Amino acid sequence: MNLILLGAPGAGKGTQAKKIAERYNLVHISTGDIFRANIKNGTPIGLLAKSYIDKGELVPDEVTCEIVKDRLTWDDVKNADGYLLDGFPRNTFQAEELDKFATIDGVVNINIDFALLM
């Protein structure tokens, strides 16, 4: 089962992602974690992403899509019952690209009324 987790910043995506991933034997894939791992390991795509980050720029959608596409080939994903994408896709371009290299079974949207929390 391959899922996308959507929600506003602070809505609890990370917290819920861990619970969902554990319950269904899914790999929790956070875009930020992928960038950090690739940068730390000095991969070519990580170094490319770092070049944008170091200039204070957003990593282009094409690079983000490639880094996610690569992440879906890692052994932990192959050995799990699927994955949960957290922080990807963030826009229509990324969603259309994702459709070219992955099959998604469902989307979970966490909708919080932040006014009720005040």
mmCIF file of C-alpha atoms in Angstrom:
data_model
loop_
_atom_site.group_PDB
_atom_site.id
_atom_site.type_symbol
_atom_site.label_atom_id
_atom_site.label_comp_id
_atom_site.label_asym_id
_atom_site.label_seq_id
_atom_site.Cartn_x
_atom_site.Cartn_y
_atom_site.Cartn_z
ATOM 1 C CA MET A 1 0.000 0.000 0.000
ATOM 2 C CA ASN A 2 1.498 3.303 -1.091
ATOM 3 C CA LEU A 3 0.095 6.446 0.492
ATOM 4 C CA ILE A 4 0.537 10.210 0.394
ATOM 5 C CA LEU A 5 0.119 12.174 3.619
ATOM 6 C CA LEU A 6 -1.065 15.758 3.205
ATOM 7 C CA GLY A 7 -1.669 18.526 5.718
ATOM 8 C CA ALA A 8 -0.638 22.001 6.720
ATOM 9 C CA PRO A 9 2.604 22.574 8.610
ATOM 10 C CA GLY A 10 1.984 21.798 12.260
ATOM 11 C CA ALA A 11 -1.025 19.574 11.542
ATOM 12 C CA GLY A 12 0.741 16.520 12.923
ATOM 13 C CA LYS A 13 1.804 14.798 9.711
ATOM 14 C CA GLY A 14 5.069 13.554 11.158
ATOM 15 C CA THR A 15 3.417 12.181 14.282
ATOM 16 C CA GLN A 16 0.651 10.458 12.354
ATOM 17 C CA ALA A 17 3.046 9.225 9.658
ATOM 18 C CA LYS A 18 5.051 7.284 12.240
ATOM 19 C CA LYS A 19 1.908 5.659 13.627
ATOM 20 C CA ILE A 20 0.482 4.784 10.207
ATOM 21 C CA ALA A 21 3.821 3.473 8.941
ATOM 22 C CA GLU A 22 4.296 1.253 11.988
ATOM 23 C CA ARG A 23 0.725 -0.075 11.917
ATOM 24 C CA TYR A 24 0.812 -1.033 8.225
ATOM 25 C CA ASN A 25 4.525 -1.900 7.792
ATOM 26 C CA LEU A 26 5.143 1.080 5.532
ATOM 27 C CA VAL A 27 8.343 3.043 5.087
ATOM 28 C CA HIS A 28 7.857 6.657 6.173
ATOM 29 C CA ILE A 29 9.497 8.766 3.476
ATOM 30 C CA SER A 30 9.979 12.410 4.339
ATOM 31 C CA THR A 31 11.320 14.644 1.600
ATOM 32 C CA GLY A 32 13.448 16.530 4.110
ATOM 33 C CA ASP A 33 14.964 13.288 5.394
ATOM 34 C CA ILE A 34 15.798 12.218 1.840
ATOM 35 C CA PHE A 35 17.591 15.491 1.139
ATOM 36 C CA ARG A 36 19.561 15.301 4.390
ATOM 37 C CA ALA A 37 20.596 11.664 3.788
ATOM 38 C CA ASN A 38 21.747 12.342 0.229
ATOM 39 C CA ILE A 39 23.620 15.483 1.232
ATOM 40 C CA LYS A 40 25.281 13.690 4.154
ATOM 41 C CA ASN A 41 26.305 10.782 1.905
ATOM 42 C CA GLY A 42 27.600 13.110 -0.819
ATOM 43 C CA THR A 43 25.501 11.542 -3.576
ATOM 44 C CA PRO A 44 25.442 13.398 -6.897
ATOM 45 C CA ILE A 45 21.771 14.318 -6.483
ATOM 46 C CA GLY A 46 22.435 15.309 -2.866
ATOM 47 C CA LEU A 47 25.253 17.607 -3.919
ATOM 48 C CA LEU A 48 23.022 19.125 -6.596
ATOM 49 C CA ALA A 49 20.272 19.766 -4.032
ATOM 50 C CA LYS A 50 22.860 21.215 -1.626
ATOM 51 C CA SER A 51 24.034 23.668 -4.276
ATOM 52 C CA TYR A 52 20.547 25.209 -4.334
ATOM 53 C CA ILE A 53 20.075 25.060 -0.563
ATOM 54 C CA ASP A 54 23.442 26.732 0.064
ATOM 55 C CA LYS A 55 22.338 29.657 -2.123
ATOM 56 C CA GLY A 56 19.097 29.950 -0.147
ATOM 57 C CA GLU A 57 17.065 28.769 -3.118
ATOM 58 C CA LEU A 58 14.348 26.156 -3.301
ATOM 59 C CA VAL A 59 15.413 22.856 -4.794
ATOM 60 C CA PRO A 60 13.781 22.697 -8.262
ATOM 61 C CA ASP A 61 10.843 20.345 -8.705
ATOM 62 C CA GLU A 62 12.766 18.220 -11.196
ATOM 63 C CA VAL A 63 15.544 17.554 -8.666
ATOM 64 C CA THR A 64 13.038 16.870 -5.893
ATOM 65 C CA CYS A 65 11.208 14.370 -8.103
ATOM 66 C CA GLU A 66 14.442 12.583 -8.976
ATOM 67 C CA ILE A 67 15.476 12.303 -5.355
ATOM 68 C CA VAL A 68 12.078 10.809 -4.427
ATOM 69 C CA LYS A 69 12.149 8.478 -7.432
ATOM 70 C CA ASP A 70 15.568 7.221 -6.341
ATOM 71 C CA ARG A 71 14.399 6.809 -2.719
ATOM 72 C CA LEU A 72 11.630 4.458 -3.810
ATOM 73 C CA THR A 73 14.303 2.023 -5.091
ATOM 74 C CA TRP A 74 16.032 1.568 -1.703
ATOM 75 C CA ASP A 75 15.965 -1.872 -0.093
ATOM 76 C CA ASP A 76 13.835 -0.852 2.881
ATOM 77 C CA VAL A 77 11.022 0.095 0.508
ATOM 78 C CA LYS A 78 11.378 -3.177 -1.389
ATOM 79 C CA ASN A 79 11.160 -5.152 1.886
ATOM 80 C CA ALA A 80 8.114 -3.323 3.299
ATOM 81 C CA ASP A 81 4.435 -3.487 2.458
ATOM 82 C CA GLY A 82 4.639 -0.066 0.850
ATOM 83 C CA TYR A 83 5.500 3.502 1.726
ATOM 84 C CA LEU A 84 4.030 6.710 3.056
ATOM 85 C CA LEU A 85 5.142 9.911 1.333
ATOM 86 C CA ASP A 86 5.294 12.862 3.729
ATOM 87 C CA GLY A 87 5.978 16.256 2.159
ATOM 88 C CA PHE A 88 5.705 15.091 -1.431
ATOM 89 C CA PRO A 89 4.128 15.986 -3.765
ATOM 90 C CA ARG A 90 3.790 19.656 -2.923
ATOM 91 C CA ASN A 91 2.396 20.912 -6.212
ATOM 92 C CA THR A 92 0.740 19.806 -9.448
ATOM 93 C CA PHE A 93 4.016 19.307 -11.313
ATOM 94 C CA GLN A 94 5.359 16.984 -8.621
ATOM 95 C CA ALA A 95 2.051 15.078 -8.510
ATOM 96 C CA GLU A 96 2.083 14.575 -12.274
ATOM 97 C CA GLU A 97 5.697 13.401 -12.174
ATOM 98 C CA LEU A 98 4.977 11.052 -9.270
ATOM 99 C CA ASP A 99 2.248 9.465 -11.371
ATOM 100 C CA LYS A 100 4.912 8.578 -13.952
ATOM 101 C CA PHE A 101 7.111 6.552 -11.573
ATOM 102 C CA ALA A 102 4.891 5.363 -8.712
ATOM 103 C CA THR A 103 1.509 3.860 -8.010
ATOM 104 C CA ILE A 104 -0.382 5.511 -5.186
ATOM 105 C CA ASP A 105 -3.202 3.656 -3.462
ATOM 106 C CA GLY A 106 -4.569 6.470 -1.350
ATOM 107 C CA VAL A 107 -4.164 9.914 0.127
ATOM 108 C CA VAL A 108 -4.607 10.863 3.783
ATOM 109 C CA ASN A 109 -5.353 14.551 4.358
ATOM 110 C CA ILE A 110 -4.967 15.814 7.901
ATOM 111 C CA ASN A 111 -7.189 18.856 8.278
ATOM 112 C CA ILE A 112 -6.879 20.780 11.512
ATOM 113 C CA ASP A 113 -8.942 23.822 12.492
ATOM 114 C CA PHE A 114 -6.106 25.745 14.140
ATOM 115 C CA ALA A 115 -8.574 28.356 15.445
ATOM 116 C CA LEU A 116 -9.939 25.730 17.818
ATOM 117 C CA LEU A 117 -6.469 25.263 19.297
ATOM 118 C CA MET A 118 -6.151 28.896 20.393
#
